[in-house]
Every structure is written in C-alpha cells, then in structure tokens.
Amino acid sequence: MTDVPEDGEPDPFDGLVLDEAFIRGARAHEPPARTREALSKPPRAARVWSAPAARPGRLRGVLTMVVVLGLVGGVAYLTFRPRGSSIPAAAALPQSSASASGSATPRPRPSPDELSIENAVDARGHCYTWNQKVKTTHAFDVTCSSPHLFEAVQPVTLNSYPQGAPFPTDAQWDTIVETRCRPLVTNYLRHQIDPAGKLYVTMIHPTLTGWDQDARDLTCGLGQRLPEMFGTTSPDYDSVAGRADAQHQALLYDTGTCLRFTAEHSGSVPCAAAHDGEVVGTFTLTGSGPLPTKAAYTAQAEGPCRLEVAAYLDRAFHDTSSAYTGYVTLRAPSWDAGTRTIECYLSFGSTLTGNHRATARTA
C-alpha cells in the first residue's frame, strides 16, 4: 500500500495486529513507530515527507516564517520572529480607542533582539544586507545577485492606525503583512508565493519610538529562507543571493544531505552524526490543474524516486524494513503556487551514521 493518507483521514488498520510470520513475508514495509512519530512532527521549514508505506507527512499544518523589519525616519529596528511561526488568517485591522495623548492599553516594549538600522531601506526592487551581530548598524544597498537579507517591494502608510493608537501587537503586525503586503508582493512577483517554499513576505515597520511620534509608514518586501539545519535556534535571517522573481520556489536540500527527525527538531545534520535518511535527488512532477489525488501523486513520484535511490546507491534497490524510498508530498497551496520539484530520499528503519552515497553523482 503506497497511497499517502489525507490529513484527518482515519487509519483503517488502526488496532490491527499481524503475526510474526505474516510480517516476515510482507513485500512492503513501514518504518518503525519511533520513525513514524518523528516524521509526523511539524518541521521548522514547511514540507511533507512521504514513505512507501503511506505514512502521513511530517507537516500537519502549513508553517511559514514571518520576519518583520522596522524603519522610522533614519533609524530602524529588526524584530526577530521564531522560524516556522504560523501566519494567522487575515482579519480586519482593529480600531483604536486611544486618545491623542496616549494609548488605551500599555504599549509593548521592544524585544531585546531588536537591531537598530540607521538608514532607510525602502527602494523598490533594491536588495539590502546588514550586520546581524550588533545592536546598531548600517544597511547596505547591494546588487540582488549578492547575498542579501531583504528585497524591497513597495512603501505603505497605515492610515487605519490614527494618532495615539497603541503600538501593534505581534498578531496585528502579522495581519498587516497578510492584508497589506502579500497582495503587493504577489503583484510584484506576478505569481503566488508557495507557503512551504523559499520565499516569504516581510516588511519594514516603525519603531516603538517612531510610532509614538505618529510614524505610520512601512515598506513591504521579500526574504528568502534556506533549508533548516537540525536543532537550529539562531534568530538570524538567511542571507541568500538572487532576485526573488528569478527564483524557483522549491525549498530543496542538496543531494547527499543527511536528515534527522525528532519530536523537537527536523533538518540536516552532518552525515557522521546519527540520522534517519538521506536526500538522493529531486524529481519534477507534471500537471497544470488541481493537485493530483494521492493515488495519482504516488504513481507519479514513487517510481522515479526509487530510481533516484538506486542511482544514489549505484545498485539495484528494493524497499525493505531497514531502507525504503521516500519523497516530499506537496500540499495544495504549494501546487497552486507552481511548485513542482520535490526531493526524493532514502529513509532508514533506525538511525544510522555515515553517508551511504556510492558515487559522486550530483542532482
């Protein structure tokens, strides 16, 4: 059985117990319960890992990294958000009951992770980088082919927040990203953003001090993320080269990357460390309509990924209980945004060490 069950679909074999002789004679194998549990945990980068035994993917809900920058006059700050934090559904911006002399509720204080940037970062189509290791720095306007942290799209004025309105909460900033910035970014790119891909919508917004002085201008823009490393907790932005509109959206590990999955973290590890699988290559699915059914998706992806495993190992390969083919399953939002390239991987029934790649072939 190789179909990937849809989220929320009950397991028809729940509670079924098979005797040892039947298991030994089975031609298809599932990973052990420990591995299935690890694979079901949400990764910090949004992706769904599938195995031939039709286990649910690691991702139960689409997770997107939200990053917010700050700018007021000539001084800006950067607010670091946890990687993988969810963007809430768009909602109407709240109306303030504050008077001109102050807010109706206590204003939140800046995060200790804020970084003051001492110049404007708002030229449309320009890319910027800065020193992430200091508290006050200058943002540099660089060519977008160079590593950078932010690509500016369009300035916006928050007319919905009058003089004296409280400084927005994190949830309100997230709503502003969705309602004000995302449509501008979609128009800038001329396509939707894959929520599980490498691009994400971000913005530059006023500091608390500037907000108190009635600054309401922000700049919408784009960032790019890299695949997660196992156990990474760094608040730094990913510095990535290339204009956003020239990038394919698939967020891919390199062939030969070793992967570790636990309840707390998922991502790449050195192959000398214990790991659960290895990326063997990529495959590009076809189709321009809606996301294929799970059976059609499996039929399209499983065979080519098994060939990728065989080429990676440089020998014929058949799934067993200790080594089996897996692949990333796209969700409908990724498919609708145009993502078609997925990773194929070799998964193990228990954690192993050492890279199992037999040749120097690259994807």
CSV table of N, CA, C and O in Angstrom, one decimal, residues 88-172:
chain,number,residue,atom,x,y,z
A,88,PRO,N,-1.3,34.0,11.1
A,88,PRO,CA,-2.7,33.8,11.3
A,88,PRO,C,-3.5,34.3,10.1
A,88,PRO,O,-3.0,35.0,9.2
A,89,ALA,N,-4.7,33.8,10.1
A,89,ALA,CA,-5.6,34.2,9.0
A,89,ALA,C,-5.8,35.7,9.0
A,89,ALA,O,-5.8,36.4,10.0
A,90,ALA,N,-5.9,36.3,7.8
A,90,ALA,CA,-6.1,37.7,7.7
A,90,ALA,C,-7.4,38.1,8.4
A,90,ALA,O,-8.4,37.5,8.3
A,91,ALA,N,-7.4,39.3,9.0
A,91,ALA,CA,-8.5,39.8,9.7
A,91,ALA,C,-8.5,41.3,9.6
A,91,ALA,O,-7.5,41.9,9.2
A,92,ALA,N,-9.7,41.9,9.8
A,92,ALA,CA,-9.8,43.4,9.8
A,92,ALA,C,-8.9,44.0,10.8
A,92,ALA,O,-8.8,43.5,11.9
A,93,LEU,N,-8.2,45.1,10.4
A,93,LEU,CA,-7.4,45.8,11.4
A,93,LEU,C,-8.2,46.4,12.5
A,93,LEU,O,-9.3,47.0,12.3
A,94,PRO,N,-7.8,46.2,13.8
A,94,PRO,CA,-8.6,46.7,14.9
A,94,PRO,C,-8.6,48.2,14.9
A,94,PRO,O,-7.7,48.9,14.5
A,95,GLN,N,-9.7,48.8,15.4
A,95,GLN,CA,-9.8,50.2,15.6
A,95,GLN,C,-9.3,50.6,17.0
A,95,GLN,O,-9.6,49.9,18.0
A,96,SER,N,-8.6,51.7,17.1
A,96,SER,CA,-8.1,52.1,18.4
A,96,SER,C,-9.1,53.0,19.1
A,96,SER,O,-9.8,53.8,18.6
A,97,SER,N,-9.1,52.8,20.5
A,97,SER,CA,-9.9,53.6,21.3
A,97,SER,C,-9.0,54.6,22.1
A,97,SER,O,-9.5,55.3,23.0
A,98,ALA,N,-7.8,54.7,21.6
A,98,ALA,CA,-6.8,55.6,22.3
A,98,ALA,C,-7.1,57.1,22.0
A,98,ALA,O,-7.6,57.4,21.0
A,99,SER,N,-6.7,57.9,22.9
A,99,SER,CA,-6.8,59.3,22.7
A,99,SER,C,-5.4,59.8,22.1
A,99,SER,O,-4.5,59.1,22.1
A,100,ALA,N,-5.4,61.1,21.7
A,100,ALA,CA,-4.2,61.6,21.1
A,100,ALA,C,-3.0,61.7,22.1
A,100,ALA,O,-1.9,61.7,21.7
A,101,SER,N,-3.3,61.7,23.4
A,101,SER,CA,-2.3,61.8,24.4
A,101,SER,C,-1.7,60.5,24.8
A,101,SER,O,-0.7,60.5,25.5
A,102,GLY,N,-2.2,59.4,24.4
A,102,GLY,CA,-1.6,58.1,24.8
A,102,GLY,C,-2.5,57.0,24.4
A,102,GLY,O,-3.6,57.1,23.9
A,103,SER,N,-2.1,55.7,24.6
A,103,SER,CA,-2.8,54.5,24.3
A,103,SER,C,-3.8,54.1,25.4
A,103,SER,O,-3.6,54.4,26.5
A,104,ALA,N,-4.8,53.3,25.0
A,104,ALA,CA,-5.8,52.9,26.0
A,104,ALA,C,-5.2,51.7,26.7
A,104,ALA,O,-5.7,51.4,27.8
A,105,THR,N,-4.2,51.0,26.2
A,105,THR,CA,-3.6,49.8,26.8
A,105,THR,C,-2.1,50.1,26.9
A,105,THR,O,-1.5,50.8,26.1
A,106,PRO,N,-1.4,49.4,27.8
A,106,PRO,CA,0.1,49.5,27.9
A,106,PRO,C,0.7,49.2,26.6
A,106,PRO,O,0.4,48.2,25.9
A,107,ARG,N,1.7,49.9,26.1
A,107,ARG,CA,2.4,49.6,24.9
A,107,ARG,C,3.5,48.6,25.2
A,107,ARG,O,4.2,48.6,26.1
A,108,PRO,N,3.6,47.6,24.3
A,108,PRO,CA,4.7,46.6,24.4
A,108,PRO,C,6.0,47.2,24.3
A,108,PRO,O,6.2,48.2,23.5
A,109,ARG,N,7.0,46.7,25.0
A,109,ARG,CA,8.3,47.3,24.9
A,109,ARG,C,9.1,46.5,23.8
A,109,ARG,O,8.8,45.3,23.5
A,110,PRO,N,10.1,47.1,23.2
A,110,PRO,CA,10.9,46.4,22.1
A,110,PRO,C,11.5,45.1,22.7
A,110,PRO,O,11.9,45.0,23.8
A,111,SER,N,11.7,44.2,21.7
A,111,SER,CA,12.3,42.9,22.1
A,111,SER,C,13.8,43.2,22.3
A,111,SER,O,14.4,44.1,21.6
A,112,PRO,N,14.5,42.4,23.1
A,112,PRO,CA,15.9,42.5,23.3
A,112,PRO,C,16.7,42.2,22.0
A,112,PRO,O,17.9,42.5,21.9
A,113,ASP,N,16.0,41.5,21.1
A,113,ASP,CA,16.6,41.1,19.8
A,113,ASP,C,16.6,42.2,18.7
A,113,ASP,O,17.0,42.0,17.6
A,114,GLU,N,16.0,43.4,19.1
A,114,GLU,CA,15.9,44.4,18.1
A,114,GLU,C,17.2,44.9,17.6
A,114,GLU,O,18.2,45.1,18.4
A,115,LEU,N,17.4,45.2,16.4
A,115,LEU,CA,18.6,45.7,15.8
A,115,LEU,C,18.3,47.1,15.2
A,115,LEU,O,17.4,47.2,14.3
A,116,SER,N,18.9,48.1,15.6
A,116,SER,CA,18.7,49.5,15.1
A,116,SER,C,19.5,49.6,13.8
A,116,SER,O,20.7,49.5,13.7
A,117,ILE,N,18.8,50.0,12.7
A,117,ILE,CA,19.4,50.2,11.4
A,117,ILE,C,19.3,51.7,11.1
A,117,ILE,O,18.2,52.3,11.1
A,118,GLU,N,20.4,52.4,10.8
A,118,GLU,CA,20.5,53.8,10.8
A,118,GLU,C,20.3,54.5,9.5
A,118,GLU,O,20.7,55.6,9.3
A,119,ASN,N,19.6,53.8,8.6
A,119,ASN,CA,19.3,54.4,7.3
A,119,ASN,C,18.1,53.8,6.7
A,119,ASN,O,17.6,52.7,7.1
A,120,ALA,N,17.5,54.5,5.7
A,120,ALA,CA,16.3,54.0,5.1
A,120,ALA,C,16.6,52.7,4.2
A,120,ALA,O,17.6,52.6,3.6
A,121,VAL,N,15.6,51.8,4.2
A,121,VAL,CA,15.7,50.5,3.5
A,121,VAL,C,14.3,50.4,2.7
A,121,VAL,O,13.5,49.6,3.2
A,122,ASP,N,14.1,51.1,1.7
A,122,ASP,CA,12.8,51.2,1.1
A,122,ASP,C,12.8,51.4,-0.4
A,122,ASP,O,11.7,51.6,-1.0
A,123,ALA,N,13.9,51.3,-1.2
A,123,ALA,CA,13.9,51.5,-2.6
A,123,ALA,C,13.4,50.2,-3.3
A,123,ALA,O,13.9,49.2,-3.2
A,124,ARG,N,12.3,50.4,-4.1
A,124,ARG,CA,11.6,49.3,-4.7
A,124,ARG,C,12.6,48.5,-5.6
A,124,ARG,O,13.4,49.1,-6.4
A,125,GLY,N,12.6,47.2,-5.5
A,125,GLY,CA,13.5,46.4,-6.3
A,125,GLY,C,14.9,46.3,-5.8
A,125,GLY,O,15.7,45.6,-6.4
A,126,HIS,N,15.3,47.1,-4.8
A,126,HIS,CA,16.7,47.1,-4.3
A,126,HIS,C,16.8,46.0,-3.2
A,126,HIS,O,15.8,45.7,-2.4
A,127,CYS,N,18.0,45.5,-3.0
A,127,CYS,CA,18.3,44.4,-2.0
A,127,CYS,C,19.2,45.0,-1.0
A,127,CYS,O,20.1,45.8,-1.3
A,128,TYR,N,19.1,44.5,0.3
A,128,TYR,CA,19.8,45.1,1.4
A,128,TYR,C,20.4,44.0,2.3
A,128,TYR,O,19.8,42.9,2.4
A,129,THR,N,21.5,44.3,2.9
A,129,THR,CA,22.1,43.4,3.9
A,129,THR,C,22.6,44.3,5.0
A,129,THR,O,22.7,45.5,4.9
A,130,TRP,N,22.9,43.7,6.2
A,130,TRP,CA,23.4,44.4,7.3
A,130,TRP,C,24.1,43.4,8.2
A,130,TRP,O,24.0,42.2,8.1
A,131,ASN,N,24.8,44.0,9.2
A,131,ASN,CA,25.5,43.2,10.2
A,131,ASN,C,24.5,42.7,11.3
A,131,ASN,O,23.9,43.5,12.0
A,132,GLN,N,24.2,41.4,11.4
A,132,GLN,CA,23.2,40.9,12.3
A,132,GLN,C,23.7,40.7,13.7
A,132,GLN,O,22.9,40.3,14.6
A,133,LYS,N,25.0,40.9,13.9
A,133,LYS,CA,25.6,40.6,15.2
A,133,LYS,C,25.8,41.8,16.1
A,133,LYS,O,26.3,41.6,17.2
A,134,VAL,N,25.3,42.9,15.7
A,134,VAL,CA,25.5,44.1,16.5
A,134,VAL,C,24.1,44.7,16.7
A,134,VAL,O,23.1,44.4,16.1
A,135,LYS,N,24.0,45.7,17.7
A,135,LYS,CA,22.7,46.3,18.0
A,135,LYS,C,22.4,47.5,17.2
A,135,LYS,O,21.2,47.8,16.9
A,136,THR,N,23.4,48.2,16.6
A,136,THR,CA,23.2,49.3,15.8
A,136,THR,C,24.1,49.2,14.6
A,136,THR,O,25.3,48.9,14.7
A,137,THR,N,23.5,49.3,13.4
A,137,THR,CA,24.3,49.1,12.2
A,137,THR,C,23.8,49.9,11.0
A,137,THR,O,22.7,50.5,11.1
A,138,HIS,N,24.4,49.8,9.9
A,138,HIS,CA,24.0,50.5,8.6
A,138,HIS,C,23.6,49.4,7.7
A,138,HIS,O,24.2,48.3,7.6
A,139,ALA,N,22.4,49.6,7.0
A,139,ALA,CA,22.0,48.7,5.9
A,139,ALA,C,22.7,49.1,4.6
A,139,ALA,O,22.7,50.2,4.3
A,140,PHE,N,23.2,48.1,3.9
A,140,PHE,CA,23.9,48.3,2.7
A,140,PHE,C,23.0,47.9,1.5
A,140,PHE,O,22.5,46.8,1.4
A,141,ASP,N,22.9,48.8,0.5
A,141,ASP,CA,22.1,48.6,-0.7
A,141,ASP,C,23.1,47.8,-1.6
A,141,ASP,O,24.1,48.4,-2.0
A,142,VAL,N,22.8,46.5,-1.9
A,142,VAL,CA,23.7,45.7,-2.7
A,142,VAL,C,23.0,45.2,-3.9
A,142,VAL,O,21.7,45.2,-4.0
A,143,THR,N,23.7,44.7,-4.9
A,143,THR,CA,23.1,44.0,-6.0
A,143,THR,C,22.4,42.8,-5.5
A,143,THR,O,22.9,42.1,-4.7
A,144,CYS,N,21.3,42.5,-6.1
A,144,CYS,CA,20.5,41.4,-5.7
A,144,CYS,C,21.1,40.0,-6.0
A,144,CYS,O,20.7,39.0,-5.5
A,145,SER,N,22.1,40.0,-6.9
A,145,SER,CA,22.9,38.8,-7.1
A,145,SER,C,23.9,38.5,-6.0
A,145,SER,O,24.4,37.4,-6.0
A,146,SER,N,24.1,39.5,-5.1
A,146,SER,CA,24.9,39.3,-3.9
A,146,SER,C,24.1,38.8,-2.8
A,146,SER,O,22.9,39.0,-2.7
A,147,PRO,N,24.7,38.1,-1.8
A,147,PRO,CA,23.9,37.7,-0.6
A,147,PRO,C,23.2,38.9,0.1
A,147,PRO,O,23.9,39.9,0.3
A,148,HIS,N,22.0,38.8,0.4
A,148,HIS,CA,21.2,39.9,1.0
A,148,HIS,C,20.1,39.3,1.9
A,148,HIS,O,19.8,38.1,1.9
A,149,LEU,N,19.5,40.2,2.7
A,149,LEU,CA,18.5,39.8,3.7
A,149,LEU,C,17.1,40.3,3.4
A,149,LEU,O,16.2,39.7,3.9
A,150,PHE,N,17.0,41.3,2.5
A,150,PHE,CA,15.7,41.9,2.3
A,150,PHE,C,15.6,42.5,0.9
A,150,PHE,O,16.6,43.1,0.4
A,151,GLU,N,14.5,42.3,0.2
A,151,GLU,CA,14.3,42.8,-1.2
A,151,GLU,C,13.0,43.7,-1.0
A,151,GLU,O,11.9,43.2,-0.8
A,152,ALA,N,13.2,45.0,-1.2
A,152,ALA,CA,12.1,46.0,-1.0
A,152,ALA,C,11.1,45.9,-2.2
A,152,ALA,O,11.5,45.7,-3.4
A,153,VAL,N,9.8,46.0,-1.9
A,153,VAL,CA,8.7,45.9,-2.9
A,153,VAL,C,8.0,47.3,-3.0
A,153,VAL,O,7.9,47.9,-4.1
A,154,GLN,N,7.4,47.7,-1.9
A,154,GLN,CA,6.6,49.0,-2.0
A,154,GLN,C,6.3,49.6,-0.6
A,154,GLN,O,6.0,48.8,0.3
A,155,PRO,N,6.4,50.9,-0.5
A,155,PRO,CA,6.0,51.6,0.7
A,155,PRO,C,4.5,51.6,0.9
A,155,PRO,O,3.7,51.6,0.0
A,156,VAL,N,4.1,51.6,2.2
A,156,VAL,CA,2.6,51.6,2.5
A,156,VAL,C,2.5,52.5,3.8
A,156,VAL,O,3.4,52.6,4.6
A,157,THR,N,1.4,53.2,3.8
A,157,THR,CA,1.1,54.0,5.0
A,157,THR,C,-0.1,53.4,5.7
A,157,THR,O,-1.1,53.1,5.1
A,158,LEU,N,0.0,53.2,7.1
A,158,LEU,CA,-1.0,52.6,7.9
A,158,LEU,C,-2.1,53.7,8.3
A,158,LEU,O,-2.0,54.1,9.5
A,159,ASN,N,-3.0,54.0,7.4
A,159,ASN,CA,-4.0,55.0,7.8
A,159,ASN,C,-5.0,54.5,8.8
A,159,ASN,O,-5.8,55.2,9.4
A,160,SER,N,-5.1,53.1,9.0
A,160,SER,CA,-6.0,52.5,9.9
A,160,SER,C,-5.6,52.8,11.3
A,160,SER,O,-6.4,52.5,12.2
A,161,TYR,N,-4.4,53.2,11.6
A,161,TYR,CA,-4.0,53.5,13.0
A,161,TYR,C,-3.8,55.0,13.2
A,161,TYR,O,-2.8,55.5,12.8
A,162,PRO,N,-4.7,55.6,13.8
A,162,PRO,CA,-4.6,57.1,13.9
A,162,PRO,C,-3.6,57.5,15.0
A,162,PRO,O,-3.0,56.7,15.7
A,163,GLN,N,-3.4,58.8,15.1
A,163,GLN,CA,-2.5,59.4,16.1
A,163,GLN,C,-3.0,58.9,17.5
A,163,GLN,O,-4.1,58.8,17.8
A,164,GLY,N,-2.0,58.4,18.3
A,164,GLY,CA,-2.2,57.9,19.6
A,164,GLY,C,-2.6,56.5,19.7
A,164,GLY,O,-2.8,55.9,20.8
A,165,ALA,N,-2.8,55.8,18.5
A,165,ALA,CA,-3.1,54.4,18.6
A,165,ALA,C,-2.0,53.5,19.2
A,165,ALA,O,-0.8,53.9,19.1
A,166,PRO,N,-2.4,52.5,20.0
A,166,PRO,CA,-1.3,51.6,20.6
A,166,PRO,C,-0.4,51.0,19.5
A,166,PRO,O,-0.8,50.7,18.4
A,167,PHE,N,0.8,50.8,19.9
A,167,PHE,CA,1.7,50.1,19.1
A,167,PHE,C,1.2,48.7,18.8
A,167,PHE,O,0.8,48.0,19.7
A,168,PRO,N,1.1,48.2,17.5
A,168,PRO,CA,0.5,47.0,17.2
A,168,PRO,C,1.2,45.8,17.9
A,168,PRO,O,2.4,45.8,18.1
A,169,THR,N,0.4,44.8,18.2
A,169,THR,CA,0.9,43.5,18.8
A,169,THR,C,1.5,42.7,17.7
A,169,THR,O,1.4,43.0,16.5
A,170,ASP,N,2.2,41.6,18.0
A,170,ASP,CA,2.7,40.7,17.0
A,170,ASP,C,1.6,40.2,16.1
A,170,ASP,O,1.8,40.1,14.9
A,171,ALA,N,0.5,39.9,16.6
A,171,ALA,CA,-0.6,39.3,15.8
A,171,ALA,C,-1.1,40.4,14.8
A,171,ALA,O,-1.5,40.1,13.7
A,172,GLN,N,-1.2,41.7,15.3
A,172,GLN,CA,-1.6,42.7,14.4
A,172,GLN,C,-0.6,43.0,13.3
A,172,GLN,O,-0.9,43.3,12.1
